[in-house]
XYZ file of C-alpha atoms in Angstrom:
395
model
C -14.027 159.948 -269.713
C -13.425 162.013 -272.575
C -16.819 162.324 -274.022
C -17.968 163.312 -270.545
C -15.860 165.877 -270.382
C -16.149 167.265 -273.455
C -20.518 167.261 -272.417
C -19.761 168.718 -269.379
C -18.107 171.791 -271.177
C -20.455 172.259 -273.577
C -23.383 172.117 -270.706
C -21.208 174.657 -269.280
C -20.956 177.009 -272.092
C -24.878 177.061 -272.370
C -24.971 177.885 -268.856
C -25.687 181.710 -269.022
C -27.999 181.695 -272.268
C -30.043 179.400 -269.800
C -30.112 181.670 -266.601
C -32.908 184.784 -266.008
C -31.874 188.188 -266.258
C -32.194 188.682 -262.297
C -28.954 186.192 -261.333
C -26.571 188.784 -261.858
C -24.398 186.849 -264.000
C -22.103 188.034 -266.667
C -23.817 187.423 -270.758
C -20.530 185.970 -271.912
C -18.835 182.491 -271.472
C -17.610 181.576 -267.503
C -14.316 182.401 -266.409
C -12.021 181.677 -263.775
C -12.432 184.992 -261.689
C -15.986 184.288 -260.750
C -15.719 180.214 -261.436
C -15.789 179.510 -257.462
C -19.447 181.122 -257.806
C -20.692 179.112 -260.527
C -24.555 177.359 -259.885
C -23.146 174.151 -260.657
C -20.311 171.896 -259.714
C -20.248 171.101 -263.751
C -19.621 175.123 -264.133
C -17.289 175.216 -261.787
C -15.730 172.454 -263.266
C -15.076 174.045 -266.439
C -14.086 177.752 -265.171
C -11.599 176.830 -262.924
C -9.502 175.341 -265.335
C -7.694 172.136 -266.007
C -7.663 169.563 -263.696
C -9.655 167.616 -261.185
C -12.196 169.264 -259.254
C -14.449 167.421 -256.788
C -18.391 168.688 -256.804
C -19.719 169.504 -253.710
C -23.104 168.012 -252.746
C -25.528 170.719 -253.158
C -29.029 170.889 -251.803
C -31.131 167.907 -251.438
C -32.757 164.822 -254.201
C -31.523 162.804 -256.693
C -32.477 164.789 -260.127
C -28.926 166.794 -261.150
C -30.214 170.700 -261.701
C -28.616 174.210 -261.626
C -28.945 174.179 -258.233
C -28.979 171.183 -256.796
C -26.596 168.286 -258.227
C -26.094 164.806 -256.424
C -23.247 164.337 -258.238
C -20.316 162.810 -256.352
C -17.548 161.981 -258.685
C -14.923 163.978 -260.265
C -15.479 166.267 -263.040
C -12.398 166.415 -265.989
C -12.348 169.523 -267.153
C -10.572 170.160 -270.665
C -10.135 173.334 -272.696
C -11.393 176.965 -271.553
C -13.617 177.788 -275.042
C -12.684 177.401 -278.877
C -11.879 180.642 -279.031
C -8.834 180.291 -276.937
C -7.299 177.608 -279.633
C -6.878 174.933 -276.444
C -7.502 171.469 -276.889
C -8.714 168.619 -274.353
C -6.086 167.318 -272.229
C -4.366 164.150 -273.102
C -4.300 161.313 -270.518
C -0.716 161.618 -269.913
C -1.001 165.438 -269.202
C -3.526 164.307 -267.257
C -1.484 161.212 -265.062
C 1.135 164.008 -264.787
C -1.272 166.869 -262.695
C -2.337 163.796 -260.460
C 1.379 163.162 -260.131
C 1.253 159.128 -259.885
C 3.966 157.249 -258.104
C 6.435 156.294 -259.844
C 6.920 152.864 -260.952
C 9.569 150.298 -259.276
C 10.808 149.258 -255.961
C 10.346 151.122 -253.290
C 12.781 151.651 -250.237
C 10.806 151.174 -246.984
C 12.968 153.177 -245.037
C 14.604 156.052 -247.237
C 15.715 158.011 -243.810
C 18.702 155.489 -242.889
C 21.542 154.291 -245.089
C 24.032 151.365 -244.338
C 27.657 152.132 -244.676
C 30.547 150.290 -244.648
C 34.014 150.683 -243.170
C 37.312 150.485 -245.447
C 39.721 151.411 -243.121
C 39.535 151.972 -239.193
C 37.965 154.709 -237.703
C 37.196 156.187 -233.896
C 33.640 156.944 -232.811
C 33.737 160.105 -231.306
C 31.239 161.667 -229.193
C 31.355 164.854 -231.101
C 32.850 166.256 -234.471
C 36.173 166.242 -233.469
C 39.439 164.755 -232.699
C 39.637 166.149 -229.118
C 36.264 164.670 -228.157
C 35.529 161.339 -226.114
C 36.136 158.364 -228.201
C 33.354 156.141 -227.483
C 34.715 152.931 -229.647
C 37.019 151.667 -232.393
C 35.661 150.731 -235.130
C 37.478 147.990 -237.702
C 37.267 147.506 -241.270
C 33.848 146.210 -242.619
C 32.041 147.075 -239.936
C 28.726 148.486 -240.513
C 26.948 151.706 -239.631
C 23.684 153.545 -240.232
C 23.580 157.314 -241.410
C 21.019 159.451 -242.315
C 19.387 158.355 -246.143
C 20.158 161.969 -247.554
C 23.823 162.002 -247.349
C 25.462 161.576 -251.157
C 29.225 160.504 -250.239
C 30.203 159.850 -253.547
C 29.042 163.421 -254.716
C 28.999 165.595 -252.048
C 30.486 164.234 -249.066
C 30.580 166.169 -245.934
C 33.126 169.141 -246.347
C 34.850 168.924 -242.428
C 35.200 165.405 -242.978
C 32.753 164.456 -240.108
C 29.805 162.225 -240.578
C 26.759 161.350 -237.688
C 26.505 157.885 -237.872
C 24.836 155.442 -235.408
C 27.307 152.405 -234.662
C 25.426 148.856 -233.139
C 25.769 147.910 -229.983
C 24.125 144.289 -230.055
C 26.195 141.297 -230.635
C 24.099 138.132 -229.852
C 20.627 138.860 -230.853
C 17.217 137.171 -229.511
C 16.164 134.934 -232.659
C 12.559 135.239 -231.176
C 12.385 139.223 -231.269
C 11.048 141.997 -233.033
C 12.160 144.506 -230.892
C 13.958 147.219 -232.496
C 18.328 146.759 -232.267
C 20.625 149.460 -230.224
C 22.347 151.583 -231.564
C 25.000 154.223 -230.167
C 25.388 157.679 -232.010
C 28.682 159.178 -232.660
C 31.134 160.752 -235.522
C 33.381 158.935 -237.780
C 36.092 161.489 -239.791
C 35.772 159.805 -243.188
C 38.398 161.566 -244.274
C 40.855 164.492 -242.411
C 40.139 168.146 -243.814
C 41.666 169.230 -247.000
C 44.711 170.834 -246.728
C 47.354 172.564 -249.317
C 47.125 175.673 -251.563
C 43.433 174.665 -253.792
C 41.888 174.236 -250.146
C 42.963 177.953 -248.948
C 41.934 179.553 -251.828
C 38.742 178.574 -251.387
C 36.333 180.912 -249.630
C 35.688 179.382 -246.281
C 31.829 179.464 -247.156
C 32.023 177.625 -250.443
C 31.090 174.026 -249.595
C 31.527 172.386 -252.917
C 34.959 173.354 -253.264
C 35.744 172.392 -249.901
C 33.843 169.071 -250.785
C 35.880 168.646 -253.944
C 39.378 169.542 -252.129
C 38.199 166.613 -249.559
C 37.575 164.038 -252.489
C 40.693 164.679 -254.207
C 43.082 164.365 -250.655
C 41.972 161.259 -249.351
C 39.224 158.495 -250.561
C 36.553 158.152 -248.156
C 36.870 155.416 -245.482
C 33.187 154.562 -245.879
C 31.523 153.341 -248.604
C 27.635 152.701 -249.551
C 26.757 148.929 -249.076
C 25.072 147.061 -251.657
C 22.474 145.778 -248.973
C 20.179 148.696 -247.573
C 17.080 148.650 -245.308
C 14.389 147.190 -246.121
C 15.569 145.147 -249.061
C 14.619 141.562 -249.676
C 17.184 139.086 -249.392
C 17.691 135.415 -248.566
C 19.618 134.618 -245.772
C 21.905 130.951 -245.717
C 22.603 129.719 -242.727
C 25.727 126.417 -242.876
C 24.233 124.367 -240.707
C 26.223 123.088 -237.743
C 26.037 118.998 -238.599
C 24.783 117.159 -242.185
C 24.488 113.528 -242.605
C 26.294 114.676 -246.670
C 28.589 116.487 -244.758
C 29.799 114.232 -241.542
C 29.881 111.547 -244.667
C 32.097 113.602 -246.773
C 34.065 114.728 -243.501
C 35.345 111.227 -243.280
C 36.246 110.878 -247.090
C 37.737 114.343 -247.155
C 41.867 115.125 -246.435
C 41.390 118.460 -244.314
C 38.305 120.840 -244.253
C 35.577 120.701 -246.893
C 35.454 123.515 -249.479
C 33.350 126.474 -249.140
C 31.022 125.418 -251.876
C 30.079 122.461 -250.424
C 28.766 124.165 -247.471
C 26.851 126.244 -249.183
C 25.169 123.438 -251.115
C 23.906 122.453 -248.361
C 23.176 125.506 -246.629
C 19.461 126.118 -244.858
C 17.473 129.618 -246.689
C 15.452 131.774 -244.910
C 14.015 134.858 -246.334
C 12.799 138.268 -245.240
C 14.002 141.871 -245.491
C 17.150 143.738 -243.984
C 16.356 145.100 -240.838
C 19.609 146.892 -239.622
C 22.949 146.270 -238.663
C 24.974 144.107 -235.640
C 28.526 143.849 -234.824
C 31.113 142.399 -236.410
C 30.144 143.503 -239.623
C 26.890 141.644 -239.852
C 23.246 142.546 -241.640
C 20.172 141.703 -239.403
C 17.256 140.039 -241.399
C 13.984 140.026 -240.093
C 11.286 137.408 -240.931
C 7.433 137.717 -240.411
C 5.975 137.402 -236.928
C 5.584 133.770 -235.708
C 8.806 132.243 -238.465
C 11.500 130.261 -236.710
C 13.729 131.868 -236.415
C 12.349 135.493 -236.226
C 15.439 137.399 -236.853
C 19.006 135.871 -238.215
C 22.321 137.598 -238.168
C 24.519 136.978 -241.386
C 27.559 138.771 -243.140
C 26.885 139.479 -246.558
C 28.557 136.883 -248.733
C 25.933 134.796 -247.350
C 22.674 137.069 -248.194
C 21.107 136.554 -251.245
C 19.055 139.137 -253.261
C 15.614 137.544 -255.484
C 17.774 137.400 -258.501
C 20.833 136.231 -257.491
C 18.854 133.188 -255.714
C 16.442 132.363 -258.839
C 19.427 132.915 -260.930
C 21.152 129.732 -258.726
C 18.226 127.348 -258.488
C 17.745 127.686 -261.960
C 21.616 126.445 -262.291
C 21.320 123.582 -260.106
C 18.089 122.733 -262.314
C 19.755 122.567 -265.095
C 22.862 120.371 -263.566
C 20.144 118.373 -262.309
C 18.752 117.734 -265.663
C 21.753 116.914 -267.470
C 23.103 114.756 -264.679
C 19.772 112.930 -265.425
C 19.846 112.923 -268.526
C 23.698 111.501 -268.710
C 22.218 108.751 -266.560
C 19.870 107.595 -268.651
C 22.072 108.331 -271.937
C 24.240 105.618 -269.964
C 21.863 103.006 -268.975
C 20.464 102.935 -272.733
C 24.253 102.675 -273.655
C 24.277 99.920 -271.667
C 21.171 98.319 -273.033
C 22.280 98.452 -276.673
C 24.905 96.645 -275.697
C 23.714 93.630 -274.077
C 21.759 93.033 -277.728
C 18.678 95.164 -277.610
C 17.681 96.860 -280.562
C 18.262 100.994 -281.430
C 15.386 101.139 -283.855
C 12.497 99.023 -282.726
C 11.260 98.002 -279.168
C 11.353 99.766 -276.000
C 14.806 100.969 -275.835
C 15.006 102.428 -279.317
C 16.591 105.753 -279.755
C 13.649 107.520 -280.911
C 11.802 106.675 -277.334
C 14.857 107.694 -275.693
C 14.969 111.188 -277.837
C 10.995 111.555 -276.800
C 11.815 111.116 -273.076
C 14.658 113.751 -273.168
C 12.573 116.258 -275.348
C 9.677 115.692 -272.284
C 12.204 116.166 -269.565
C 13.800 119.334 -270.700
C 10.714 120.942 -271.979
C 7.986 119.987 -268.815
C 9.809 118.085 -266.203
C 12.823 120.055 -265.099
C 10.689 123.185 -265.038
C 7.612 122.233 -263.017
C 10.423 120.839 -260.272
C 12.554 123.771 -260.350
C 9.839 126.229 -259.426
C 8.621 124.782 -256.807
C 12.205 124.483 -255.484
C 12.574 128.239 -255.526
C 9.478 128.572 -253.688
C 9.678 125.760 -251.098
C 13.514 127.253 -250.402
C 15.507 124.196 -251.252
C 19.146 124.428 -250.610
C 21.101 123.951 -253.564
C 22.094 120.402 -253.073
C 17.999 119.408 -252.754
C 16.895 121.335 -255.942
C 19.679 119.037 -257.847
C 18.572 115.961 -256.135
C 14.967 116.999 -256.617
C 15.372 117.353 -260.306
C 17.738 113.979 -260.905
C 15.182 112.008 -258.971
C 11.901 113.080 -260.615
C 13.444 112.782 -264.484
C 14.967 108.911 -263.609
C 12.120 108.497 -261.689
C 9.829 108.899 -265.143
C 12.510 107.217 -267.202
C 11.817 103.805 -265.045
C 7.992 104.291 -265.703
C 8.552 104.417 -269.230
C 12.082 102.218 -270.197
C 11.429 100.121 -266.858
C 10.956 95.780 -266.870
């Protein structure tokens, strides 16, 4: 791209020692104030400056003249002339003019923010106290406000913040449809009163800001979970043959780990909020169930859940391998022989070194993909390792 560049300038500085006397062009090298009127899109190119600049299709045929060019790409041009002391431009001065994206994840819905509740608040129909209170609001409850509001730096300087509160409790599993939602004002904190507060102009907003940080801490606070965000949802599933077995074996109700163990996974991205403090998930069209309703000590980001399966796979491998450690135990015991024969130690050193190395990581993958509750990826891996340890040490 650079050697192109760097012909199409010096094509362009022979332009005028090339034209007749009758065009009416200047004897010296192009410039920008006539570069629009160039004969060529390659002239143009180079007197307009740096930058891209997209040829226009000029006249008619395939041959590339002073005229006519078929050209339809995009010209780089680099430096004005040598005389000027410029150089060509480098490719990141170049990725910078096309302004790129910029890399990492994107928010799908930067408009909308999800807040949570610390303390109890009124919905109000408008910004203030002697308004219609619409509903009461309790702590952890979640709202929606607008995506450009910075609480923590600037928070609103009244004290009053829009905010749209839900109004769906039971939701249709089978739906896309988008939630309700009721508008309404929540005082986050009460105006800032005292000496620093009247000193202030009344038009100065950051010092009104600061005197509101500094009486009272916000009752809201930014959620971890936003909109569009993808997460894993766990569902405890109402009945479990593990479960209704352990029910019977267990003195009072089963711990909360347990549960979770055993709990079903469903992914997809967070699509608003319910009541009682809840995060709606939405899955792709045609997934049962479509949407699922779940506080968030039960929501899962990508990390977090990779971060647990790859636990369980490696509880799965060393309850595996402490199985076999004990059956070999076992073996020796009864007479066979450690250093010869089938149950020698270093056989039993080669099956643990192909375990940990091949086994327990082709099984825990696909785990993570196929969304296997914690209590199946363990199984999973304890199964497939013994299950190659009888191929190998079996009679």
């Amino acid at each position: 791209a650079m050697r192109l560049a760097a012909s199409a300038q010096r094509l362009a500085r022979g332009a005028d020692h090339l034209l007749p006397e009758g065009r009416g062009l200047p004897r010296r090298g192009l410039s920008a104030s006539w570069g629009a009127f160039a004969p060529t899109p390659i002239a143009r190119a180079s007197a307009l400056g740096p930058g891209l600049v997209a040829p226009r299709m000029a006249g008619r045929g395939g041959s590339c003249g002073w005229r006519r060019c078929s050209a339809t790409a995009a010209v780089p041009s680099v430096g004005s002339s040598s005389s000027s002391g410029s150089t060509p431009s480098s490719a990141s001065s170049l990725a910078k003019r096309l302004r790129w994206p910029p890399w990492g994840p994107r928010t799908s819905d930067p408009g909308r923010q999800i807040l949570r509740l610390t303390a109890p608040l009124d919905l109000h129909a408008e910004a203030s106290t002697d308004s219609e209170r619409l509903v009461r609001l309790e702590v952890d409850d979640l709202v929606e406000a607008a995506g450009d509001v910075d609480l923590s730096g600037s928070p609103p300087p009244d004290g009053w913040l829009l905010v749209r509160s839900p109004l769906e409790d039971k939701i249709d599993v089978m739906s896309d449809t988008p939630l309700a939602y009721q508008d309404g004002w929540i005082s986050i904190c009460p105006p800032a009163t005292g000496p620093r507060a009247a000193a202030s102009p009344e038009g100065d907003d950051a010092a009104q800001g600061e005197a509101v940080t500094e009486h009272r801490q916000l009752a809201v606070e930014r959620t971890a979970l936003q909109i569009g965000q993808k997460v894993a949802a766990r569902i405890h599933p109402t009945s479990h043959p593990v479960l209704n077995l352990l029910k019977k074996c267990w003195d009072g109700d089963l711990p909360e780990w347990i549960r979770t163990s055993v709990a079903e996974i469903y992914t997809g991205k967070i699509a608003g909020v319910v009541q009682r403090g809840r995060f709606l998930v939405q899955r792709p069209s045609g997934s049962l169930p479509e949407r699922i309703a779940v506080r968030a000590p039960l929501i899962l980001v990508p990390r977090d859940r990779a971060r647990q399966t790859l636990y369980c796979g490696l509880i799965g491998l060393g309850s595996a391998i402490f199985i076999g450690s004990v059956l070999h135990v076992r073996a020796w015991a009864k007479g066979d022989s450690m250093e010869f024969g089938l149950k020698s130690w270093p056989n039993f050193v080669g099956w643990i070194t192909l375990t940990t190395v091949f086994i327990a990581p082709l099984t825990t993958g696909p785990c993570y993909v196929l969304l296997n509750s914690q209590a199946a990826t363990v199984c999973v891996v304890i199964w497939i390792n013994l299950l190659l340890y009888n191929d190998l040490f079996g009679e």
